[in-house]
PDB file of C-alpha atoms and ligand atoms in Angstrom:
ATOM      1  CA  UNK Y   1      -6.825 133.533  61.336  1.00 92.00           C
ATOM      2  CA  UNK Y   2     -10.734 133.793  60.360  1.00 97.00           C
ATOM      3  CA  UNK Y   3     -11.289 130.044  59.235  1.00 98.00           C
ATOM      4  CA  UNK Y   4     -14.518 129.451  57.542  1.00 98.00           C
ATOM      5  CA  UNK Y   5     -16.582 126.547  56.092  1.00 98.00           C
ATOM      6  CA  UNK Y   6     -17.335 126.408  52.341  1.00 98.00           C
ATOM      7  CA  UNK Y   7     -20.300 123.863  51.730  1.00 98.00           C
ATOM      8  CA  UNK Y   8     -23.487 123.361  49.233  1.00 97.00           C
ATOM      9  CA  UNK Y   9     -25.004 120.390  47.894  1.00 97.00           C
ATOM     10  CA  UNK Y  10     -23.439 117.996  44.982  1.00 97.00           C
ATOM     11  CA  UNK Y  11     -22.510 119.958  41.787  1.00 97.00           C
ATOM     12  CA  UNK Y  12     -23.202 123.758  43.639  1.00 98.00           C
ATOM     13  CA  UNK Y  13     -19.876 124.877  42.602  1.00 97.00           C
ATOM     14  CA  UNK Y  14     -17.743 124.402  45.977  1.00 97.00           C
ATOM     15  CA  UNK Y  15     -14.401 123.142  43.723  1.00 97.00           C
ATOM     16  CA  UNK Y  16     -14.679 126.081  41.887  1.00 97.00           C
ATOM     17  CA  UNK Y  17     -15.326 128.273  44.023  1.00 98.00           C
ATOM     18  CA  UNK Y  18     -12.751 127.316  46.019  1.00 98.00           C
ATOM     19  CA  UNK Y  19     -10.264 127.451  43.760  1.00 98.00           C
ATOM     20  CA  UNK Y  20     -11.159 130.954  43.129  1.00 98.00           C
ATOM     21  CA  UNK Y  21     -10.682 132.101  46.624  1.00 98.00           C
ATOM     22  CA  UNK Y  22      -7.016 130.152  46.244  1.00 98.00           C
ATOM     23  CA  UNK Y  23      -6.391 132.012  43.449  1.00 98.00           C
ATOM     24  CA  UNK Y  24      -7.030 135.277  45.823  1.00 98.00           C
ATOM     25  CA  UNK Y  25      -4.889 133.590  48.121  1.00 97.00           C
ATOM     26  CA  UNK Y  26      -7.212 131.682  50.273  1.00 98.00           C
ATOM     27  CA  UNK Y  27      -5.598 129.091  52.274  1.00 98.00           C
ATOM     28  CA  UNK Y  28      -8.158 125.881  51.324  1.00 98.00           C
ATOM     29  CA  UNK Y  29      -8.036 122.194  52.739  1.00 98.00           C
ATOM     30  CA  UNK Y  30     -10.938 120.136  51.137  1.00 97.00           C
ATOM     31  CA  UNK Y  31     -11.745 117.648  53.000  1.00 96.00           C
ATOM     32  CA  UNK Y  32     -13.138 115.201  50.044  1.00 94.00           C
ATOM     33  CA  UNK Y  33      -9.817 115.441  48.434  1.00 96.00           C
ATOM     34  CA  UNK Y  34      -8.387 114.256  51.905  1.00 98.00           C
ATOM     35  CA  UNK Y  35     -11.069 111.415  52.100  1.00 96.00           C
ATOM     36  CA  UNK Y  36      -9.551 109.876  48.499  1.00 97.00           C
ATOM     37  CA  UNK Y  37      -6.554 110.491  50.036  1.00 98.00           C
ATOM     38  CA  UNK Y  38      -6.884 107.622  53.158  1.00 98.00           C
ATOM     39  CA  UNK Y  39      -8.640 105.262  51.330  1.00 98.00           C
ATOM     40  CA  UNK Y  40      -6.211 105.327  48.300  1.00 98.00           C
ATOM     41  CA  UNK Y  41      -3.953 102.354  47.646  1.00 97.00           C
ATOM     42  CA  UNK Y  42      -1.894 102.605  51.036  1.00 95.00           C
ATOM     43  CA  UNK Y  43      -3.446 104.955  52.612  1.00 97.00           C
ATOM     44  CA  UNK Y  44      -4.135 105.040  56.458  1.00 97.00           C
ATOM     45  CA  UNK Y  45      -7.878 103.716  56.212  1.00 98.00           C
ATOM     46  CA  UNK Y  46      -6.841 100.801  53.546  1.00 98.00           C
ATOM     47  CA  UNK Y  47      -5.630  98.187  56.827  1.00 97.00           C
ATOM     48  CA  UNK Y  48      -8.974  99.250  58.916  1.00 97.00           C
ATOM     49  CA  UNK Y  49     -11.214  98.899  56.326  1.00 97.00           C
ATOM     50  CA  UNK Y  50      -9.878  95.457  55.029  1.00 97.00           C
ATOM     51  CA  UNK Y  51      -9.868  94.036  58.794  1.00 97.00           C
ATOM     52  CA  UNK Y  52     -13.484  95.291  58.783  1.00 96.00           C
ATOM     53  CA  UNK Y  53     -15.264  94.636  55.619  1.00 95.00           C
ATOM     54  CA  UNK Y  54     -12.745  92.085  54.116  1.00 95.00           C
ATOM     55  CA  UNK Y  55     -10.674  91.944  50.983  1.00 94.00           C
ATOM     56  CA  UNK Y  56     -13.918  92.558  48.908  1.00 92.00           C
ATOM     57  CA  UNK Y  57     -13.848  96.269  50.128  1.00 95.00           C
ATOM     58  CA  UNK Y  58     -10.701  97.075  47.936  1.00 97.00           C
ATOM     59  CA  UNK Y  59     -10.626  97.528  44.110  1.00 96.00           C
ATOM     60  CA  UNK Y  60      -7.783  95.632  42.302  1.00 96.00           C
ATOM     61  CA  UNK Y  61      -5.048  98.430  42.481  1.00 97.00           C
ATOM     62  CA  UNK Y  62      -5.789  98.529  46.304  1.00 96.00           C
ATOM     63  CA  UNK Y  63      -8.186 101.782  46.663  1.00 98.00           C
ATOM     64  CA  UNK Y  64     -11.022 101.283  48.487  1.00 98.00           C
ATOM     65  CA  UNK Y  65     -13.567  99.997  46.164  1.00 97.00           C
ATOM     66  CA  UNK Y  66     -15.929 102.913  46.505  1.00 93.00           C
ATOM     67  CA  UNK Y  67     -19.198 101.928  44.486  1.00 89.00           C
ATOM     68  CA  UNK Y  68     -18.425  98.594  46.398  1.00 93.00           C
ATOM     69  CA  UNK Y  69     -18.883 100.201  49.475  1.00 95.00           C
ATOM     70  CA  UNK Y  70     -21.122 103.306  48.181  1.00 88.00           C
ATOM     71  CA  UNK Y  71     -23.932  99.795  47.305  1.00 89.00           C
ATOM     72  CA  UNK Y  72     -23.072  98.048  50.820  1.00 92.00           C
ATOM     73  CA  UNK Y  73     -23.978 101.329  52.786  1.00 90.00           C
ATOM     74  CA  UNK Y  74     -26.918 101.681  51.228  1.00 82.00           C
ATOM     75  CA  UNK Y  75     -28.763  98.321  51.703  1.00 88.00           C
ATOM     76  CA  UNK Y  76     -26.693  98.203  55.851  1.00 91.00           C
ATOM     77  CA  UNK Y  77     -27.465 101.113  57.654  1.00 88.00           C
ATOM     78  CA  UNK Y  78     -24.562  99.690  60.565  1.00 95.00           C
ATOM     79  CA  UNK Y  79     -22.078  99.104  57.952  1.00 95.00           C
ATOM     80  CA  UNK Y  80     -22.540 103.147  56.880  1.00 93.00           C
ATOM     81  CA  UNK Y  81     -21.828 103.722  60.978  1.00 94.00           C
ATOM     82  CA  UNK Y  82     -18.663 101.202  60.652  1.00 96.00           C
ATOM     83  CA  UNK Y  83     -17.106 103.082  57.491  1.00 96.00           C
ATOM     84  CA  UNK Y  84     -17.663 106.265  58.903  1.00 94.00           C
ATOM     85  CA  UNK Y  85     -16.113 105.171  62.712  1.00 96.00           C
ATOM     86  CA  UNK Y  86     -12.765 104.019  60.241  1.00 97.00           C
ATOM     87  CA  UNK Y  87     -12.568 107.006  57.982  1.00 96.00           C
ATOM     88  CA  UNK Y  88     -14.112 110.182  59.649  1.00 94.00           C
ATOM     89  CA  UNK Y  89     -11.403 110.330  62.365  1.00 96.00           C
ATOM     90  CA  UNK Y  90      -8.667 109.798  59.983  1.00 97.00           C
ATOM     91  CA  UNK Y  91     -10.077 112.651  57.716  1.00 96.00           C
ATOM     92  CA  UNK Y  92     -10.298 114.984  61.368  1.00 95.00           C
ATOM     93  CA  UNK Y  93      -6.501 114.252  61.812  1.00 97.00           C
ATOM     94  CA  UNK Y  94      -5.763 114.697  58.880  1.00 97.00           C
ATOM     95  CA  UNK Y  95      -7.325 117.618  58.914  1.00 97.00           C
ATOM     96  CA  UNK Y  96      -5.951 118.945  61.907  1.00 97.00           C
ATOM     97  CA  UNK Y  97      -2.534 118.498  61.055  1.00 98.00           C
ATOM     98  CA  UNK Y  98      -2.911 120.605  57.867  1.00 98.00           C
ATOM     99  CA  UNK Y  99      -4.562 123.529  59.650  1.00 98.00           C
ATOM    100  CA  UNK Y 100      -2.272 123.414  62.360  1.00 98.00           C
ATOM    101  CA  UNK Y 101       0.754 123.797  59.296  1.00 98.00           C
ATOM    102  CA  UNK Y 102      -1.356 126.748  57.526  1.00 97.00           C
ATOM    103  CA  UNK Y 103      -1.498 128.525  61.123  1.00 96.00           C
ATOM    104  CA  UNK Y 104       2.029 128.283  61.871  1.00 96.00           C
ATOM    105  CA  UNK Y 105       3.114 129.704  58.343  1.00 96.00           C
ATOM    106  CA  UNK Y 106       0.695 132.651  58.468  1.00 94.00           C
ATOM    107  CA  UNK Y 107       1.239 132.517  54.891  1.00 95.00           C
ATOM    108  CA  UNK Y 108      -2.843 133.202  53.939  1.00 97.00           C
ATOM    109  CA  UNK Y 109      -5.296 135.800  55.323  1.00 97.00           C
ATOM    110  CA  UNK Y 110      -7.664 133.142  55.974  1.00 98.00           C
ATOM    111  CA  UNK Y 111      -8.536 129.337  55.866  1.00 98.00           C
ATOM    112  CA  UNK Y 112     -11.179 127.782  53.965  1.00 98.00           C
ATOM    113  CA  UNK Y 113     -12.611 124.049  54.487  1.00 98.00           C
ATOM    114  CA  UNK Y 114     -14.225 122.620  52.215  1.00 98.00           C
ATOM    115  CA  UNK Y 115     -16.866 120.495  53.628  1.00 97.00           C
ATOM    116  CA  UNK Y 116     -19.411 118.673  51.738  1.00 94.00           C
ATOM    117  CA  UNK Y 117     -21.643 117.628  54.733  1.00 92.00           C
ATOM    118  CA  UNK Y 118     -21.032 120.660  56.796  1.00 96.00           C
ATOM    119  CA  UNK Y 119     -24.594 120.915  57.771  1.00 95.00           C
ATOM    120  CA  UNK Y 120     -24.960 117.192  58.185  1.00 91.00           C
ATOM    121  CA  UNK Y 121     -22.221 116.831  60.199  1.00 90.00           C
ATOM    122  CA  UNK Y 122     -22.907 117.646  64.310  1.00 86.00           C
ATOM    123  CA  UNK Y 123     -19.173 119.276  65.488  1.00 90.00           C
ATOM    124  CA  UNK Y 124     -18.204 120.924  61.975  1.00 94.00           C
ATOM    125  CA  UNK Y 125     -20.399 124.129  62.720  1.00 94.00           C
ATOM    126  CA  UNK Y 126     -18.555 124.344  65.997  1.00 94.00           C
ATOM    127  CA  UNK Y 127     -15.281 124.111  64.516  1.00 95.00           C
ATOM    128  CA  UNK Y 128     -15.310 127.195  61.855  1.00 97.00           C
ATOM    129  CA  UNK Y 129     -15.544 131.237  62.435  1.00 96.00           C
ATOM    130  CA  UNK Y 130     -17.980 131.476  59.426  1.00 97.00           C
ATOM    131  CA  UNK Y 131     -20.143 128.748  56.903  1.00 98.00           C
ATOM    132  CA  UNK Y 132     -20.375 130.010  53.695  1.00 98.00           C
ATOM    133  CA  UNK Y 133     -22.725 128.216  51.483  1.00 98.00           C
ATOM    134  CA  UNK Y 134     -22.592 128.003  47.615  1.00 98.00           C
ATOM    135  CA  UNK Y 135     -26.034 127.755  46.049  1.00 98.00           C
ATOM    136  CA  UNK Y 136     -28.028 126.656  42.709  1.00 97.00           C
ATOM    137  CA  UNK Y 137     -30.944 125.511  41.624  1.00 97.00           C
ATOM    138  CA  UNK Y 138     -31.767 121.439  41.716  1.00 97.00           C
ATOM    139  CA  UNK Y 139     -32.274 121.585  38.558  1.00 97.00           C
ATOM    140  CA  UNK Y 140     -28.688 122.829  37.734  1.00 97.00           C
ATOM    141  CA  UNK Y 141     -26.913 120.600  40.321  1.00 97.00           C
ATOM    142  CA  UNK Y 142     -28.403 117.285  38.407  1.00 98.00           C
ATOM    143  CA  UNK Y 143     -27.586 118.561  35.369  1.00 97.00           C
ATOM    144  CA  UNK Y 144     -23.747 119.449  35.713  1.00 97.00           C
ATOM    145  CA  UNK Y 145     -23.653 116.169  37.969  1.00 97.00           C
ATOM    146  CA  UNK Y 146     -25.136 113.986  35.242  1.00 97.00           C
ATOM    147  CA  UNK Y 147     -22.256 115.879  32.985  1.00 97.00           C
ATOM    148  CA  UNK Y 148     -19.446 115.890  35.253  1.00 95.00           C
ATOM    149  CA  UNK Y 149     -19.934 112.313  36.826  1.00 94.00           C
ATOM    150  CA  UNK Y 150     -21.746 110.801  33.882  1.00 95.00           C
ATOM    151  CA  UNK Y 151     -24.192 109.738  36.341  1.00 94.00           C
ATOM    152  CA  UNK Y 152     -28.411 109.098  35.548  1.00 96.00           C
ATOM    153  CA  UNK Y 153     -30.727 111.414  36.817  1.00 98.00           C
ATOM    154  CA  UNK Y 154     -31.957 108.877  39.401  1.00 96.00           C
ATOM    155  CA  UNK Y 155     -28.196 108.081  40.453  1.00 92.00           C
ATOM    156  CA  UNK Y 156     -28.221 111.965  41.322  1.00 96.00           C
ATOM    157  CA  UNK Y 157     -31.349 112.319  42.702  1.00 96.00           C
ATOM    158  CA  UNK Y 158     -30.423 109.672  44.910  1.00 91.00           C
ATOM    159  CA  UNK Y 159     -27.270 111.181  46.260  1.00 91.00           C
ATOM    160  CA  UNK Y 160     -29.285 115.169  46.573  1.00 95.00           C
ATOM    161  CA  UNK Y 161     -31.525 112.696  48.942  1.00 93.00           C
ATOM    162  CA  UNK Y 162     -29.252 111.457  51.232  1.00 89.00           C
ATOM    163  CA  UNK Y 163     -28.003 115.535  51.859  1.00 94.00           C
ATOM    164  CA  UNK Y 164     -29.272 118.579  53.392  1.00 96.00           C
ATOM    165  CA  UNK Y 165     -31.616 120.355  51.311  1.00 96.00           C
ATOM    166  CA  UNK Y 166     -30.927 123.652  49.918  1.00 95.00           C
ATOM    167  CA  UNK Y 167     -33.587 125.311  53.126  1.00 96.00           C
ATOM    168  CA  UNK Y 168     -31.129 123.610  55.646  1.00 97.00           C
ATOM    169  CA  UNK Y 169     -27.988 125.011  53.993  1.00 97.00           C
ATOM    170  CA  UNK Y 170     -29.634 128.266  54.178  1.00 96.00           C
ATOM    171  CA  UNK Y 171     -30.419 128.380  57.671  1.00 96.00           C
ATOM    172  CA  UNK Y 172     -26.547 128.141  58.564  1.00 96.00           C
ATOM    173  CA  UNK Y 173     -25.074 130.050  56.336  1.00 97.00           C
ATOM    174  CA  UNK Y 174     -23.271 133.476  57.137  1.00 98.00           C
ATOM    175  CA  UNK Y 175     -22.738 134.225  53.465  1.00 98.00           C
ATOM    176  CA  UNK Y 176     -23.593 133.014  50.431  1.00 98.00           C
ATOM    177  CA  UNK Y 177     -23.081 132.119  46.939  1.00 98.00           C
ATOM    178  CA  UNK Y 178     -25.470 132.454  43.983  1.00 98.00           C
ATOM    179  CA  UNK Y 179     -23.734 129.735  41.242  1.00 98.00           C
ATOM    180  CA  UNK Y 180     -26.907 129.076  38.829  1.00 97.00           C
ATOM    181  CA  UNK Y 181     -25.386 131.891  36.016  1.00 95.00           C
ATOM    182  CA  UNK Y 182     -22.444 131.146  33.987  1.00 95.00           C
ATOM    183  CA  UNK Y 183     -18.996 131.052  35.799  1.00 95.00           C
ATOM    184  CA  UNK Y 184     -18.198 134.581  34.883  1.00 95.00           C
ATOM    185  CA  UNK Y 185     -21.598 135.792  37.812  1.00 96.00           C
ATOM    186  CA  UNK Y 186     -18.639 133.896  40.438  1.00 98.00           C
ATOM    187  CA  UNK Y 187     -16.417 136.878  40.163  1.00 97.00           C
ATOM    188  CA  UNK Y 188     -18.031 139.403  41.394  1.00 97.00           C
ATOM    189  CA  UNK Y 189     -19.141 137.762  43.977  1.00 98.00           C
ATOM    190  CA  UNK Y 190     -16.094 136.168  45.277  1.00 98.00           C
ATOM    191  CA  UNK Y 191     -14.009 139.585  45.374  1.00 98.00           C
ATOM    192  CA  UNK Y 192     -16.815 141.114  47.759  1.00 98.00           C
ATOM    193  CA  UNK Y 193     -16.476 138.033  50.389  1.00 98.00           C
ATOM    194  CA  UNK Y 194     -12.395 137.638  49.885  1.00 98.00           C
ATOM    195  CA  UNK Y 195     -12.491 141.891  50.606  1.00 98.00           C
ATOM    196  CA  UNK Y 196     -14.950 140.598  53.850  1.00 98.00           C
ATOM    197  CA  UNK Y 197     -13.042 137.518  55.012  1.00 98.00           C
ATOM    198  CA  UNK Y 198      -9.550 139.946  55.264  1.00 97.00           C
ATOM    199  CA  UNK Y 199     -11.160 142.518  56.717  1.00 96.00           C
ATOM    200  CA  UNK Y 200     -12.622 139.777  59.598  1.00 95.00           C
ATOM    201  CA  UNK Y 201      -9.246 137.889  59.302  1.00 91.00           C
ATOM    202  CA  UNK Y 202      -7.618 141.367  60.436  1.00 80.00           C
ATOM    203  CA  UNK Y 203      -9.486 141.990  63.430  1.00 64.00           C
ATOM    204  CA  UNK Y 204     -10.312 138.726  64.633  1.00 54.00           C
ATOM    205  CA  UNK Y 205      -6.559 138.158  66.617  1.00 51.00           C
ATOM    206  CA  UNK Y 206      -7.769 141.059  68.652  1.00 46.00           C
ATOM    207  CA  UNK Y 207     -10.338 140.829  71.455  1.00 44.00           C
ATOM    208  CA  UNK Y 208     -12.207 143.635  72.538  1.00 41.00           C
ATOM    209  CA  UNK Y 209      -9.901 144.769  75.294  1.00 42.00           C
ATOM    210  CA  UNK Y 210      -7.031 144.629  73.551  1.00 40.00           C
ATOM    211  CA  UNK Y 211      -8.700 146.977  70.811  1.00 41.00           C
ATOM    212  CA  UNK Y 212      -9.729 149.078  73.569  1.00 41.00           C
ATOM    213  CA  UNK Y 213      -5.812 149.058  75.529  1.00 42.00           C
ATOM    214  CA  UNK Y 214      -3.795 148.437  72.307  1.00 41.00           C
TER     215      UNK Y 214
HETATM  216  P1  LIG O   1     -19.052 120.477  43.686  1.00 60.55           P
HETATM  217  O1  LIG O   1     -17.599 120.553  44.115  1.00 60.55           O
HETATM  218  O2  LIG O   1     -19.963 121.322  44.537  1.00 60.55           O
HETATM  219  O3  LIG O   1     -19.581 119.074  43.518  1.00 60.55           O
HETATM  220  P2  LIG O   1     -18.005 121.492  41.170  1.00 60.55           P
HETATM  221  O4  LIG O   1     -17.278 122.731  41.516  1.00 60.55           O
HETATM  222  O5  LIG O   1     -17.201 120.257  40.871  1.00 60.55           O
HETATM  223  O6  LIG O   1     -19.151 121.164  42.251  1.00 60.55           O
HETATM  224  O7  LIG O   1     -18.969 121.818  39.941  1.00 60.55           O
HETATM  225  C1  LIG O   1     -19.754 120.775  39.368  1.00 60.55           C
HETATM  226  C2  LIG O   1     -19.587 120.772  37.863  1.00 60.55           C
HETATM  227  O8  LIG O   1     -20.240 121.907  37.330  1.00 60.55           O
HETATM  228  C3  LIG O   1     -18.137 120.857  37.422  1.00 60.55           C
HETATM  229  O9  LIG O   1     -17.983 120.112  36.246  1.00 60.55           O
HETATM  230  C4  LIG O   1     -17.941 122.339  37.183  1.00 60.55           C
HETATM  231  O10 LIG O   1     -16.940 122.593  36.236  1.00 60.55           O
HETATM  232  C5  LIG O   1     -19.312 122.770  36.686  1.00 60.55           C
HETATM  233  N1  LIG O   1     -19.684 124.135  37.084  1.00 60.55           N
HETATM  234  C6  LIG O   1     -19.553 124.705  38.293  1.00 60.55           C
HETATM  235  N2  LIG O   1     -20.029 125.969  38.295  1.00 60.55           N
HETATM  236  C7  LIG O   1     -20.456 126.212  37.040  1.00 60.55           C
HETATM  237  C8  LIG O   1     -21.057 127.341  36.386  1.00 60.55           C
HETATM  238  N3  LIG O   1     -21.328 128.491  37.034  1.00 60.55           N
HETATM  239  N4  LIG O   1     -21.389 127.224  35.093  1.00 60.55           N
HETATM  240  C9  LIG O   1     -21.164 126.064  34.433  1.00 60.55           C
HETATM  241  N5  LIG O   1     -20.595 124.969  34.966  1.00 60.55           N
HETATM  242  C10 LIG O   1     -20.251 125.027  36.255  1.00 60.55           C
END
């Protein structure tokens, strides 16, 4: 099964993008969604993270606390290390085991991650057939983050600073994404790379010699 990475910066488009290519019956696992996931209330990071940074790190209803820890990171460089070395491994087994399930059914022509820090990360590159990047403007990321997120322009800018920029994203990506028009420009574009991603998907169980001794 082709399995590619879907990535871009902070308010590109990648959630609803994805969720188009679900919709075309994409097989997705996002791996932000499974990040809330450990460190809600219960989850496998909430023990770890309380034995590291103390009952301060959780919010009242037991989620990690994460402006709590989004403000700690940023003045402590080690405790950013610390948080990741709890969470990042739980998010790759997590991970893991989901693929492994979407394999086994065969259910979906292809698998899509969706990874925020793709091209921050050093082993996600490794790990997918394809990247597929979903692009806008700056401009139009801080201004459906400010909307979305209710954030200040500054809050954004500071998050857009701490990711790839849009030159870096380029450089990896295999396909790509144009999301500064109005959701409508998304279709288009999505049917070409779904048509592209099954016609891979088909062709990528078979190795050369087998195509050439079927
Ligand atoms: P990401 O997952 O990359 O952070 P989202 O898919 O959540 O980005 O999109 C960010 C915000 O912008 C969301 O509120 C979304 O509904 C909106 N949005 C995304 N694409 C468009 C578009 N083409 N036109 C208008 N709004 C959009």
């Amino acid at each position: 099964m082709l399995e590619i990475g879907l990535t871009g910066g902070i308010g590109s488009g990648k959630t609803r993008v994805a969720d188009m290519f679900a919709a075309r019956g994409a097989a997705l696992i996002d791996t932000d969604l499974i990040a809330h996931e450990i460190t809600a209330p219960g989850g496998p990071a909430i023990a770890p993270l309380v034995a590291a940074f103390g009952p301060g790190c959780l919010r009242q209803d037991g989620a990690m606390d994460r402006d709590a820890m989004r403000a700690l990171v940023f003045s402590d460089p080690s405790a950013k290390t610390r948080l990741e070395g709890i969470t990042h491994p739980l998010i790759r087994q997590v991970t893991e085991a989901r693929a492994t399930a979407i394999r086994e059914a065969g259910h979906n022509p292809y698998l899509i991650y969706v990874v925020p820090l793709l091209v921050e990360s050093s082993t996600w590159r490794a790990r997918v057939g394809r990247v597929l990047v979903v692009d806008c403007q700056e401009e139009t990321q801080i201004a459906r983050v400010m909307a979305r997120n209710g954030f200040t322009r500054d809050q954004v800018l500071a998050i857009m600073r701490r990711q790839a920029t849009r030159a870096e994203r380029m450089a990896v990506a295999d396909d790509l994404i144009d999301n500064d028009g109005p959701p409508e420009a998304l279709n288009a574009q999505v049917a070409k790379l779904d048509a592209l991603y099954r016609s891979l998907s088909d062709t990528s169980g078979n190795t050369s010699e087998n195509a050439a001794h079927p």
